[in-house]
C-alpha positions as YAML, in Angstrom:
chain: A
units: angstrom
residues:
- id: 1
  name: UNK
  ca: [0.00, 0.00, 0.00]
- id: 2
  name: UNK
  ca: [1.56, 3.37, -1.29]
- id: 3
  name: UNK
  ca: [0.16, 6.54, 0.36]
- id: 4
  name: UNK
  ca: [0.20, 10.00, -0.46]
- id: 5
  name: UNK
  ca: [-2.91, 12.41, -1.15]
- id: 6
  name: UNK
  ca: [-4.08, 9.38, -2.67]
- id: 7
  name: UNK
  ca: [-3.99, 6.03, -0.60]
- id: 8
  name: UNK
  ca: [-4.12, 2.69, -3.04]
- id: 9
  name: UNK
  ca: [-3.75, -1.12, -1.87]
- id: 10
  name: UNK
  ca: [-4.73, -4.24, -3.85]
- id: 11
  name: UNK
  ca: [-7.96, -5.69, -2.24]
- id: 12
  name: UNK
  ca: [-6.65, -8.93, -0.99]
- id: 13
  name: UNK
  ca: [-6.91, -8.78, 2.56]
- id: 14
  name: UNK
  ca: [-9.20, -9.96, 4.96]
- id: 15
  name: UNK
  ca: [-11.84, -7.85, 7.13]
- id: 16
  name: UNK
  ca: [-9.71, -7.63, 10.39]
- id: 17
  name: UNK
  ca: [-6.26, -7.01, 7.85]
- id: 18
  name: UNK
  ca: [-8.53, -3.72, 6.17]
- id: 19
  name: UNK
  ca: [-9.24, -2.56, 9.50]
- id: 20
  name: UNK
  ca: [-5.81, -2.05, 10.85]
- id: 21
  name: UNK
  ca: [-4.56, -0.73, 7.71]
- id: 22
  name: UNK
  ca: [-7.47, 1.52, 7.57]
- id: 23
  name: UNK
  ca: [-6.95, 3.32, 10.88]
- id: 24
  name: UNK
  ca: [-2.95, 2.92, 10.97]
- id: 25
  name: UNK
  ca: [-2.73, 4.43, 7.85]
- id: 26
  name: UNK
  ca: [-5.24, 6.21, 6.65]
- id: 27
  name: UNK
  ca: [-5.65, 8.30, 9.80]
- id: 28
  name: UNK
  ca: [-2.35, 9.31, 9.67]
- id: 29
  name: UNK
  ca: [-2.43, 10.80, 6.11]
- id: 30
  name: UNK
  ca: [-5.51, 10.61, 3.93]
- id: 31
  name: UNK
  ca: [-7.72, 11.87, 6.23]
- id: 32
  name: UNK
  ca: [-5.69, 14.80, 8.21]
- id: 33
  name: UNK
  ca: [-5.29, 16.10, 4.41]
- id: 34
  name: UNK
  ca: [-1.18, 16.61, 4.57]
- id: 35
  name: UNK
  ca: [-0.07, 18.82, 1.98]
- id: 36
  name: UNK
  ca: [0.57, 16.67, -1.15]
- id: 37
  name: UNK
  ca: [4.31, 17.46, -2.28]
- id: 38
  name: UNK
  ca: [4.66, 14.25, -4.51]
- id: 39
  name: UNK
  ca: [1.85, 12.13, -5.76]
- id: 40
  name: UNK
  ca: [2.25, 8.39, -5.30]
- id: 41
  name: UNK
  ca: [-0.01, 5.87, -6.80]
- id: 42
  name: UNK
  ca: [0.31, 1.86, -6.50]
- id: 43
  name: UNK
  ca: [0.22, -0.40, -9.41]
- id: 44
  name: UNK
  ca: [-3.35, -1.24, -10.52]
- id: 45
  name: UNK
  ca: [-3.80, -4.79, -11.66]
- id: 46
  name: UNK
  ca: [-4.71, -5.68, -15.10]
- id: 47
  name: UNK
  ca: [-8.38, -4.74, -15.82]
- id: 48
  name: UNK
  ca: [-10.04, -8.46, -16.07]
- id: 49
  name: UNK
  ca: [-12.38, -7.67, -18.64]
- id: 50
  name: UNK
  ca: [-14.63, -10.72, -19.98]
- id: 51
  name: UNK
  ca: [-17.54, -11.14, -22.12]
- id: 52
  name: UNK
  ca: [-20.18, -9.95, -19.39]
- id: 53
  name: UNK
  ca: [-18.50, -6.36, -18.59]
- id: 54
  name: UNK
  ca: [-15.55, -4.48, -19.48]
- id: 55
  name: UNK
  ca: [-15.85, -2.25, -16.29]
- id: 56
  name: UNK
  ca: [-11.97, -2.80, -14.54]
- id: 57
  name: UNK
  ca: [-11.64, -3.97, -11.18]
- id: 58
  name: UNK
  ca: [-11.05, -0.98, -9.46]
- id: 59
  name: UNK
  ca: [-12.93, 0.64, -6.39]
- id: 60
  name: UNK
  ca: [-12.63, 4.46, -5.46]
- id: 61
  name: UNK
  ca: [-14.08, 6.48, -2.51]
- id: 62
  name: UNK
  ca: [-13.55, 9.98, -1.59]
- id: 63
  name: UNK
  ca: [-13.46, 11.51, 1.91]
- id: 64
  name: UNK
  ca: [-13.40, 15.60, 2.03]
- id: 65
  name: UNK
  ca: [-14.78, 15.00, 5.25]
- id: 66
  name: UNK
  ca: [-13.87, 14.43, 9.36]
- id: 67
  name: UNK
  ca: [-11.39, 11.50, 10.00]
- id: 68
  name: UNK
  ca: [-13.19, 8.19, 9.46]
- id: 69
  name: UNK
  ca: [-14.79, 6.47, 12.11]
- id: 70
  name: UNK
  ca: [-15.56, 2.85, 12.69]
- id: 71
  name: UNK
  ca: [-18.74, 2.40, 10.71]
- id: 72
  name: UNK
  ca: [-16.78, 4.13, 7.56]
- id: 73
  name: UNK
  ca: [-14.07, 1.39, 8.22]
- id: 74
  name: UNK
  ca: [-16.60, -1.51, 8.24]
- id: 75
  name: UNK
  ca: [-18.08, -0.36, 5.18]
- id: 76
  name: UNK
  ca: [-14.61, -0.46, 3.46]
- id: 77
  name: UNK
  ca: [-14.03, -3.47, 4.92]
- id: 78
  name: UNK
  ca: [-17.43, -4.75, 3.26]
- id: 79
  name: UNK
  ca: [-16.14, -3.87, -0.32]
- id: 80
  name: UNK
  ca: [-12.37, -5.11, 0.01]
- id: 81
  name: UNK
  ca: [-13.47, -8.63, 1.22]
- id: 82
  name: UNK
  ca: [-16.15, -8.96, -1.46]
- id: 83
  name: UNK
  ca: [-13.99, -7.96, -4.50]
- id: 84
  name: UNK
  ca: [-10.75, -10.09, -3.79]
- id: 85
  name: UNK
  ca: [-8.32, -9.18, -6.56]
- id: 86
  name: UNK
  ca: [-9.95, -5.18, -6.91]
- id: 87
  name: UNK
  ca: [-7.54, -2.41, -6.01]
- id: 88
  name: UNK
  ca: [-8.86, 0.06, -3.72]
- id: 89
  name: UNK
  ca: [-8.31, 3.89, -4.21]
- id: 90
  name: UNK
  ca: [-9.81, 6.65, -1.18]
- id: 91
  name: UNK
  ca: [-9.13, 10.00, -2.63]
- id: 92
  name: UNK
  ca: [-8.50, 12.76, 0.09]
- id: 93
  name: UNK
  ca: [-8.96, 16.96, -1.11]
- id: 94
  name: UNK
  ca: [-5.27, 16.92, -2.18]
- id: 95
  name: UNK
  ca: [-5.79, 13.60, -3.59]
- id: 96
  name: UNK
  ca: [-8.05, 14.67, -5.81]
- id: 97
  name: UNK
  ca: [-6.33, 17.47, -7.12]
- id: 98
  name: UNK
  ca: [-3.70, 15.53, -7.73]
- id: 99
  name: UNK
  ca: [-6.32, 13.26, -9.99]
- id: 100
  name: UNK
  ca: [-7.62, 16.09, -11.96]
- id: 101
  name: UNK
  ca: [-4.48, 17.51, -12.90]
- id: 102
  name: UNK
  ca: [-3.17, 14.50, -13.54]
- id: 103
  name: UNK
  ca: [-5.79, 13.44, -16.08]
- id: 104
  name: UNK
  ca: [-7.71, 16.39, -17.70]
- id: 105
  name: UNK
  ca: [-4.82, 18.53, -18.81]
- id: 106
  name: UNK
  ca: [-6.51, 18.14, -22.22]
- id: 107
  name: UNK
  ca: [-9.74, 19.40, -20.72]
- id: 108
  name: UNK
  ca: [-8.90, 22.84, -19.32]
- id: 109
  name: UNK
  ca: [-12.68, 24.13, -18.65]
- id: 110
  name: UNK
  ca: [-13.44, 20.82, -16.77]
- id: 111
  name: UNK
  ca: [-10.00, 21.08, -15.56]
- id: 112
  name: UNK
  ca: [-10.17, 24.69, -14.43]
- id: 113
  name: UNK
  ca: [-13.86, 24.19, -12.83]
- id: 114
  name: UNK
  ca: [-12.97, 21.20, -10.65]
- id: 115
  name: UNK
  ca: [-9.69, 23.24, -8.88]
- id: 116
  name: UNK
  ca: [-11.51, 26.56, -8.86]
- id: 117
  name: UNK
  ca: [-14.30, 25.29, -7.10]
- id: 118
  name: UNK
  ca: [-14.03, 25.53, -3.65]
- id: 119
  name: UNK
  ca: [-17.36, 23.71, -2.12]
- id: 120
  name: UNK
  ca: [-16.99, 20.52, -0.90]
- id: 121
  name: UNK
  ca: [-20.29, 18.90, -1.74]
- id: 122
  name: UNK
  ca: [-20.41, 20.12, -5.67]
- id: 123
  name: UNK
  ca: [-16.63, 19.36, -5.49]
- id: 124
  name: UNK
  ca: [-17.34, 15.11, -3.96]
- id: 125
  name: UNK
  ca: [-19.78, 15.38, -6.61]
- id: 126
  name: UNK
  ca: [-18.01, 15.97, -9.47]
- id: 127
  name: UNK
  ca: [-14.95, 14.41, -8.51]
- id: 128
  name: UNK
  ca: [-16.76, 10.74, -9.06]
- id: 129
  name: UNK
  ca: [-17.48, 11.89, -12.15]
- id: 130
  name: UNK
  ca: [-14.18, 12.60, -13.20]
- id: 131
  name: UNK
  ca: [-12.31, 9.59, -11.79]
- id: 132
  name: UNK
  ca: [-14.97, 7.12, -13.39]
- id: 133
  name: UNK
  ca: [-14.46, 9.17, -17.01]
- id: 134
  name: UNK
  ca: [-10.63, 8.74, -16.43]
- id: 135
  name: UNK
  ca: [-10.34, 5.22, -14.63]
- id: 136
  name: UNK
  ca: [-13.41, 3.55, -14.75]
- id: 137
  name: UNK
  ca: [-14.23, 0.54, -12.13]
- id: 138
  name: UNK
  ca: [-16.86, 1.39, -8.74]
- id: 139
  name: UNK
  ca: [-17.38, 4.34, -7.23]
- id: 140
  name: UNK
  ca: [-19.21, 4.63, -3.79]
- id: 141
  name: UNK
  ca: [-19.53, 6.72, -1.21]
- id: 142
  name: UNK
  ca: [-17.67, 5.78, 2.19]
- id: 143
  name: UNK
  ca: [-20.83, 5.04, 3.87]
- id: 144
  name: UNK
  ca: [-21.90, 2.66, 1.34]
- id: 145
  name: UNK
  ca: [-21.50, -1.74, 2.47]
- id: 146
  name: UNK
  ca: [-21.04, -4.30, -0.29]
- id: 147
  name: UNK
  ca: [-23.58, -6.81, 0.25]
- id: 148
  name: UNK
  ca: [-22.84, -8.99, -3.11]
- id: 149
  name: UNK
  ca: [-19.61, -9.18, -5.44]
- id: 150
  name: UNK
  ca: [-19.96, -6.92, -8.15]
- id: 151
  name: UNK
  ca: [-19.69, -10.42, -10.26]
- id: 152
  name: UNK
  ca: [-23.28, -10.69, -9.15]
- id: 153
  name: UNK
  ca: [-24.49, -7.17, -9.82]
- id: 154
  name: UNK
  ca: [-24.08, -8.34, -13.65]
- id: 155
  name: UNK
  ca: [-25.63, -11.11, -13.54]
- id: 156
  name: UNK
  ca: [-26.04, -13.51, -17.04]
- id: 157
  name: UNK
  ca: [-25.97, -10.08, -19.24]
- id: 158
  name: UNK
  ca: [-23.59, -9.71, -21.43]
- id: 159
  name: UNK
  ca: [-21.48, -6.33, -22.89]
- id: 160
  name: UNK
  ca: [-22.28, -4.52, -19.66]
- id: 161
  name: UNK
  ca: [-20.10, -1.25, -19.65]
- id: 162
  name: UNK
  ca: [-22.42, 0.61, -16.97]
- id: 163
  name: UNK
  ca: [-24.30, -0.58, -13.85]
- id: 164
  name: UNK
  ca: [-26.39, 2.45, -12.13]
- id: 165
  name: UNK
  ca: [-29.41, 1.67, -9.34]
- id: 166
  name: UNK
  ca: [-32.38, 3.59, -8.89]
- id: 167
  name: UNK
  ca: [-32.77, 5.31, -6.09]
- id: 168
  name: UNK
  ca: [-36.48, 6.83, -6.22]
- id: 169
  name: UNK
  ca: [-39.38, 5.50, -8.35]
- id: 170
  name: UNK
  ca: [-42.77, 7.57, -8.06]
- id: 171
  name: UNK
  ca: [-44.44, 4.59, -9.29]
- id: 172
  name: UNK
  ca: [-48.50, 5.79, -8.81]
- id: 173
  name: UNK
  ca: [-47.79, 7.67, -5.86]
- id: 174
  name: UNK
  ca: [-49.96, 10.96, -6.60]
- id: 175
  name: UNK
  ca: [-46.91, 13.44, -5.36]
- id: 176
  name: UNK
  ca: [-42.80, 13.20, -5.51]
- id: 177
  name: UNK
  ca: [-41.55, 12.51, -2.41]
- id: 178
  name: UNK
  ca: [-39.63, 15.02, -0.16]
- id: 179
  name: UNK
  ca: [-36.56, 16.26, -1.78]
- id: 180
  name: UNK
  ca: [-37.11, 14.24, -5.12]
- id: 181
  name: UNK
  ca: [-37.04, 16.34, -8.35]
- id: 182
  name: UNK
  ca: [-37.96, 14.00, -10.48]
- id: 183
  name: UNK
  ca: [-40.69, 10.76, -10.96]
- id: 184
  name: UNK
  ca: [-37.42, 8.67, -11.12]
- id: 185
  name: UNK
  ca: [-33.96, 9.08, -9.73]
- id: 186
  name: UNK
  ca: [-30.70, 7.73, -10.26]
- id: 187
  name: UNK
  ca: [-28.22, 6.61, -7.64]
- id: 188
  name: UNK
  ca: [-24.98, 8.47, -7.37]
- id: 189
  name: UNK
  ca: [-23.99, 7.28, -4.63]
- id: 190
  name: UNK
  ca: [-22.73, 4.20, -6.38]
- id: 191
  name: UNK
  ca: [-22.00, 3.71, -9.92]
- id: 192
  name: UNK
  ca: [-20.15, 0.85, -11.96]
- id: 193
  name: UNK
  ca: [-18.78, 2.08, -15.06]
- id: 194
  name: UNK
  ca: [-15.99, 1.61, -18.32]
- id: 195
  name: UNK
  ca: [-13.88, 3.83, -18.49]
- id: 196
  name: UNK
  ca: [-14.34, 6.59, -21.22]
- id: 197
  name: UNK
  ca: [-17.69, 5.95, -21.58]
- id: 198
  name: UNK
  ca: [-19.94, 8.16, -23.74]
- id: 199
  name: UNK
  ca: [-22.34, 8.80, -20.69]
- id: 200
  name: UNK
  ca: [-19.99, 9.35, -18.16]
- id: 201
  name: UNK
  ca: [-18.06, 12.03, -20.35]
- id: 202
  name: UNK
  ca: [-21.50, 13.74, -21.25]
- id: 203
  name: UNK
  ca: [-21.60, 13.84, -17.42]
- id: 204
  name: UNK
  ca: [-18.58, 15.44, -16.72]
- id: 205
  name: UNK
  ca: [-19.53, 17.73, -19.35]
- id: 206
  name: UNK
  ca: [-22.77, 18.77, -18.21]
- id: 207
  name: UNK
  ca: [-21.56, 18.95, -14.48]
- id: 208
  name: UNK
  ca: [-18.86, 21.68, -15.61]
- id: 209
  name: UNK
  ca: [-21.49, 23.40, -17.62]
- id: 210
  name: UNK
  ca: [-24.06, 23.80, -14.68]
- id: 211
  name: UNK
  ca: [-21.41, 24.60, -11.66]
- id: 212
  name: UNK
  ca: [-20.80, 27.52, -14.35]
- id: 213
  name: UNK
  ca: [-24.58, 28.24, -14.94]
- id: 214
  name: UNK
  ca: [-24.83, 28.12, -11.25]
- id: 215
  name: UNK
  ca: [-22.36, 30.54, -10.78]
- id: 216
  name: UNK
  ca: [-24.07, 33.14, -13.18]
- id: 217
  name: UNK
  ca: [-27.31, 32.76, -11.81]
- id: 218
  name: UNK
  ca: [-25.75, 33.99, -8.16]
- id: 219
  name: UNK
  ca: [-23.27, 36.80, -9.81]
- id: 220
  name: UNK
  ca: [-19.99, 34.57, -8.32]
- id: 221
  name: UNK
  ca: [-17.10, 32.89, -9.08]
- id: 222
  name: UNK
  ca: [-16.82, 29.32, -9.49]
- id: 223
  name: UNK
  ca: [-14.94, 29.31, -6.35]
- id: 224
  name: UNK
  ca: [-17.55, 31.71, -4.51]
- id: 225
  name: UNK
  ca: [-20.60, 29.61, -5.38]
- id: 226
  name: UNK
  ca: [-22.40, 29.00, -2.29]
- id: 227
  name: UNK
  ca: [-25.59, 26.20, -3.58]
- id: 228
  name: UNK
  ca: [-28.34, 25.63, -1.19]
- id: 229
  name: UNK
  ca: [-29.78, 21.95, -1.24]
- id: 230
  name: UNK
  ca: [-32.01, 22.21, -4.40]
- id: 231
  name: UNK
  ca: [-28.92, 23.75, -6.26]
- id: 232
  name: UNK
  ca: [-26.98, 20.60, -5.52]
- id: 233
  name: UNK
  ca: [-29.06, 17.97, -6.05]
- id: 234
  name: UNK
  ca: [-29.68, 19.91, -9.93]
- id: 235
  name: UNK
  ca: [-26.21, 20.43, -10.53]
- id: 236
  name: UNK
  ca: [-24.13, 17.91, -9.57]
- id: 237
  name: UNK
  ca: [-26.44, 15.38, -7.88]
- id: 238
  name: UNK
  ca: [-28.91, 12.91, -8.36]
- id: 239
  name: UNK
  ca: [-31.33, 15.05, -10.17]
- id: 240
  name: UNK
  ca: [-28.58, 16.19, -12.70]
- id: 241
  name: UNK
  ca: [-27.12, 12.75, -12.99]
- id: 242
  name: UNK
  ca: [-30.87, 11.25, -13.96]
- id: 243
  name: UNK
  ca: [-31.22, 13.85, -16.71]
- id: 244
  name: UNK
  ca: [-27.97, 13.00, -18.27]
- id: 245
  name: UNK
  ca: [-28.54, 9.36, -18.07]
- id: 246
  name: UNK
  ca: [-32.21, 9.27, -19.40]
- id: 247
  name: UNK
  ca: [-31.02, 11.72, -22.15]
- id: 248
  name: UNK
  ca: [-28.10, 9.35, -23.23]
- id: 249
  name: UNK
  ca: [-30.65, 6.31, -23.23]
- id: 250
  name: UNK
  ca: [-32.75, 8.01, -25.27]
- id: 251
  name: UNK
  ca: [-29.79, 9.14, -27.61]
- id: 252
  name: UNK
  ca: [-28.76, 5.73, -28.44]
- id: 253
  name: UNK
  ca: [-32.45, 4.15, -28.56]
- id: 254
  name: UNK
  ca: [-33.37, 7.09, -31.15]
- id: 255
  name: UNK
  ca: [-36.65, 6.96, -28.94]
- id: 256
  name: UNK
  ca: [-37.71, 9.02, -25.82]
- id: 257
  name: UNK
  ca: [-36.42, 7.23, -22.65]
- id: 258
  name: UNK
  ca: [-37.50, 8.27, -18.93]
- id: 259
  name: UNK
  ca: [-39.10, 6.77, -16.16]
- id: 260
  name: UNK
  ca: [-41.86, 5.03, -17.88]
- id: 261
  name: UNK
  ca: [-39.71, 2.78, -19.48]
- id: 262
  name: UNK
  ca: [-38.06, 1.83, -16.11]
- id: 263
  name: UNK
  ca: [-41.04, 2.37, -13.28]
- id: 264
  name: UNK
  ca: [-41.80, -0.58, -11.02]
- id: 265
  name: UNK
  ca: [-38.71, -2.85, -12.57]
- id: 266
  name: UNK
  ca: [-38.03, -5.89, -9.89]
- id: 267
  name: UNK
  ca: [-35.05, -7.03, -12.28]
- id: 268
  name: UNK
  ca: [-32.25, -5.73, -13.89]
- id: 269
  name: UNK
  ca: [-33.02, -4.22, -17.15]
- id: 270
  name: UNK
  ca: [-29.89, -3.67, -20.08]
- id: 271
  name: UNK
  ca: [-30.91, -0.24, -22.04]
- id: 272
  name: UNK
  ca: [-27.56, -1.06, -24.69]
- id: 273
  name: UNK
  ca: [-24.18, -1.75, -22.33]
- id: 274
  name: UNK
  ca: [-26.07, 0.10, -19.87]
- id: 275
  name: UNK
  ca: [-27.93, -2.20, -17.01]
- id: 276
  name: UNK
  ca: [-30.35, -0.62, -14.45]
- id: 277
  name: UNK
  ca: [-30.74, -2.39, -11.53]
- id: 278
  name: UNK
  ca: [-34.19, -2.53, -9.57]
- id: 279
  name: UNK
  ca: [-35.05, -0.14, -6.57]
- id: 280
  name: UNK
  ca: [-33.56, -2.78, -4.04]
- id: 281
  name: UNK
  ca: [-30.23, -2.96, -5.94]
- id: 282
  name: UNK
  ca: [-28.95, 0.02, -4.57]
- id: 283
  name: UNK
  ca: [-31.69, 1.34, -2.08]
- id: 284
  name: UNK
  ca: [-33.33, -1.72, 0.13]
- id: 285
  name: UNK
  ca: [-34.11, -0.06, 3.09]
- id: 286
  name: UNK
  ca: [-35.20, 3.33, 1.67]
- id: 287
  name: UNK
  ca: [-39.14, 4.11, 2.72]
- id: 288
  name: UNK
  ca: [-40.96, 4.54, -0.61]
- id: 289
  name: UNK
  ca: [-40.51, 3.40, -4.22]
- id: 290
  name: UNK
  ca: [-41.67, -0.49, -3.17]
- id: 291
  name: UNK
  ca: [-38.14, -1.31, -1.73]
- id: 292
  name: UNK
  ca: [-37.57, -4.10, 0.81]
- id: 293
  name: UNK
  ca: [-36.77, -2.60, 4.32]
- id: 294
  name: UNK
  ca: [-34.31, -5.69, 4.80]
- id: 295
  name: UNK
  ca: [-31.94, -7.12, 2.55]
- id: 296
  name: UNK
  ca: [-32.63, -9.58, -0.31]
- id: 297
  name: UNK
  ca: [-31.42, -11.39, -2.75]
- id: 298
  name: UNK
  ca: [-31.39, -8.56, -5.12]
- id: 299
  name: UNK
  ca: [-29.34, -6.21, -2.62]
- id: 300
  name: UNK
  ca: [-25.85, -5.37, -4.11]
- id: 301
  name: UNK
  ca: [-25.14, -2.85, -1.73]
- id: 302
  name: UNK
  ca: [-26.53, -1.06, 1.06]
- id: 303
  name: UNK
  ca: [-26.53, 3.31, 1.77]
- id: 304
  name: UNK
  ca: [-26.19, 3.81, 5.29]
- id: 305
  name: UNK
  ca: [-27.06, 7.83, 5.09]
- id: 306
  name: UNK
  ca: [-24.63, 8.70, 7.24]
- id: 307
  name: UNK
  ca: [-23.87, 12.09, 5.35]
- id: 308
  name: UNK
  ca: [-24.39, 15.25, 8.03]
- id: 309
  name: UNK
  ca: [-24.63, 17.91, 5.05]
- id: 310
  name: UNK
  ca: [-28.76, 16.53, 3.99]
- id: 311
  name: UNK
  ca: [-29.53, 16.52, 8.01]
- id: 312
  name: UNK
  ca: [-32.26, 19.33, 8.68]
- id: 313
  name: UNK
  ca: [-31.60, 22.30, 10.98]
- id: 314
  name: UNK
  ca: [-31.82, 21.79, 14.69]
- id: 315
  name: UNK
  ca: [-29.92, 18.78, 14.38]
- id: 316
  name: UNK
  ca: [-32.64, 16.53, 13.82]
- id: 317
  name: UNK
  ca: [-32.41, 14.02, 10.94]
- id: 318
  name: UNK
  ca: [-36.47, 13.41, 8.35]
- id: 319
  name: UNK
  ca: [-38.23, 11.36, 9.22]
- id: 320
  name: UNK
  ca: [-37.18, 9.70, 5.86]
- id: 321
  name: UNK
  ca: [-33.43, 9.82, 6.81]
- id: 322
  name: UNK
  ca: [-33.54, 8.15, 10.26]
- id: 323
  name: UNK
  ca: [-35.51, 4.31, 8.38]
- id: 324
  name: UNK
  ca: [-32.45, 5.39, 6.01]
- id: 325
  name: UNK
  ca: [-29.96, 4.85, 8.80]
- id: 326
  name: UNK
  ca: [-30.82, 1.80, 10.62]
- id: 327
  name: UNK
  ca: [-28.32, -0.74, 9.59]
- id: 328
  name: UNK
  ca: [-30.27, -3.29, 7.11]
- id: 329
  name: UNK
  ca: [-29.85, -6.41, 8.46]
- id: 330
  name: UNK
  ca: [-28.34, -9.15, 6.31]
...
């Protein structure tokens, strides 16, 4: 394991061997955010692409945040012992400077927009983006558990290059739920994908566009924009990221695609190399869109909510947010 602003080790190890190398080293250097002199990064293995999915084994997480804490370290855990053989990258604020730079030299505006923006949130946001468009492999956030090998999140299909969950799904309900934008939502807290992919660069570009557009709308700076929940959510979050996707689906269809097409889906469903997984995929546990409030056979993961920045004021989690929390048992 090499460390630096960016903190890589091959996922071989065993739960109790992930835990001590999480706190020994991570605390010591990813997570207190040391000023990144020299970027070191380890050796990735060869991408073991086969017929089913060309998506390389790698995993990446990001942490902008406080140091981690036990339940971030069992999550990791989760994903290191499922995927024996995946290499595991958690990129720190420096670290993913380091990425940008590294990789979008040719790409000045999204380049420029990722270091001059300053907000952490848009920032985590975008930054999974960009490392998926660059590297490819799984990204999730660090308060996401593996349930099932990503072997299993593909299934029999074939030519997978993109595996994305849904996270909300109106169905007949007669009103969105709280905080939803749209009838269906994608997950972005988790998302398998190739490397290069057409979607996945559309998103980069659209993310740059609307941090930008953002910007205007509040007379600031990129690095002065100051986004209040909705802003988030339609610029770099899960509202943004549906948009892109269903707009790319319907691009290579040549027909409209949205959440008609996708409403009420209890298995996966393969839109081209693209396969959307059902509501419990990504979100058992969640209370609306049908999902299972404990884990079943077609849980690949499971989103602990654990994030302060969605909490409302007075300290006091939704009502939606604390079902969200409660570990799902497996």
């Amino acid at each position: 394991m090499l460390l630096s602003g960016i903190v890589s080790r091959p996922l071989l190890a065993s739960i109790v061997l992930a835990l001590f190398l999480i706190y020994t080293f991570l605390s010591n250097i990813g997570i207190k955010h040391r000023s990144l002199h020299t970027q070191t990064t380890a050796t990735l293995p060869s991408a073991n692409l086969t017929e089913s999915s060309g998506i390389p084994p790698y995993i990446w997480e990001i942490n902008f945040g406080p140091p981690l804490n036990e339940d971030n370290a069992n999550s990791i855990a989760s994903w290191i012992t499922k995927n024996p053989g995946y290499s595991f990258t958690l990129l720190t604020n420096e670290g993913g400077d380091a990425f940008v730079q590294s990789h979008y030299g040719s790409k000045p505006f999204i380049r420029d927009t990722y270091l001059e923006l300053k907000n952490p949130i848009l920032r985590s946001d975008f930054l999974r983006y960009l490392i998926l468009a660059a590297e490819g492999g799984i990204y999730t956030d660090i308060d996401v558990d593996a349930v099932q090998p990503f072997s299993r999140w593909i299934g029999d299909h074939t030519k997978v290059n993109a595996v994305i969950g849904i996270e909300y799904d109106q169905r007949s309900d007669p009103e969105l739920a709280r905080g939803m934008f749209l009838p269906m939502q994608l997950c972005q807290w988790t998302i398998a994908m190739n490397a290069h992919h057409p979607l996945i660069v559309k998103m980069t570009e659209a993310v740059a566009q609307a941090i930008h557009d953002l910007a205007n709308t509040q007379g600031s700076s990129v690095a002065k924009v100051m986004p209040e929940k909705a802003d988030v959510l339609l610029t770099t979050g899960p509202a943004k990221w549906s948009e892109v996707v269903f707009q790319y689906l319907s691009s290579i269809t040549h027909s409209k695609v949205d959440h008609q097409n996708l409403t009420g889906i209890k298995q996966p469903r393969q839109v081209g190399d693209i396969l959307i997984l059902p509501i419990d995929g990504f979100a058992t546990g969640v209370p609306h869109s049908g999902a299972s409030r404990k884990v079943t056979a077609n849980t690949m993961i499971v989103h602990r909510f654990h994030g302060t920045w969605k909490q409302d004021p007075g300290n006091e989690k939704s009502p939606d947010q604390k079902v969200q929390s409660e570990r799902v048992p497996e």
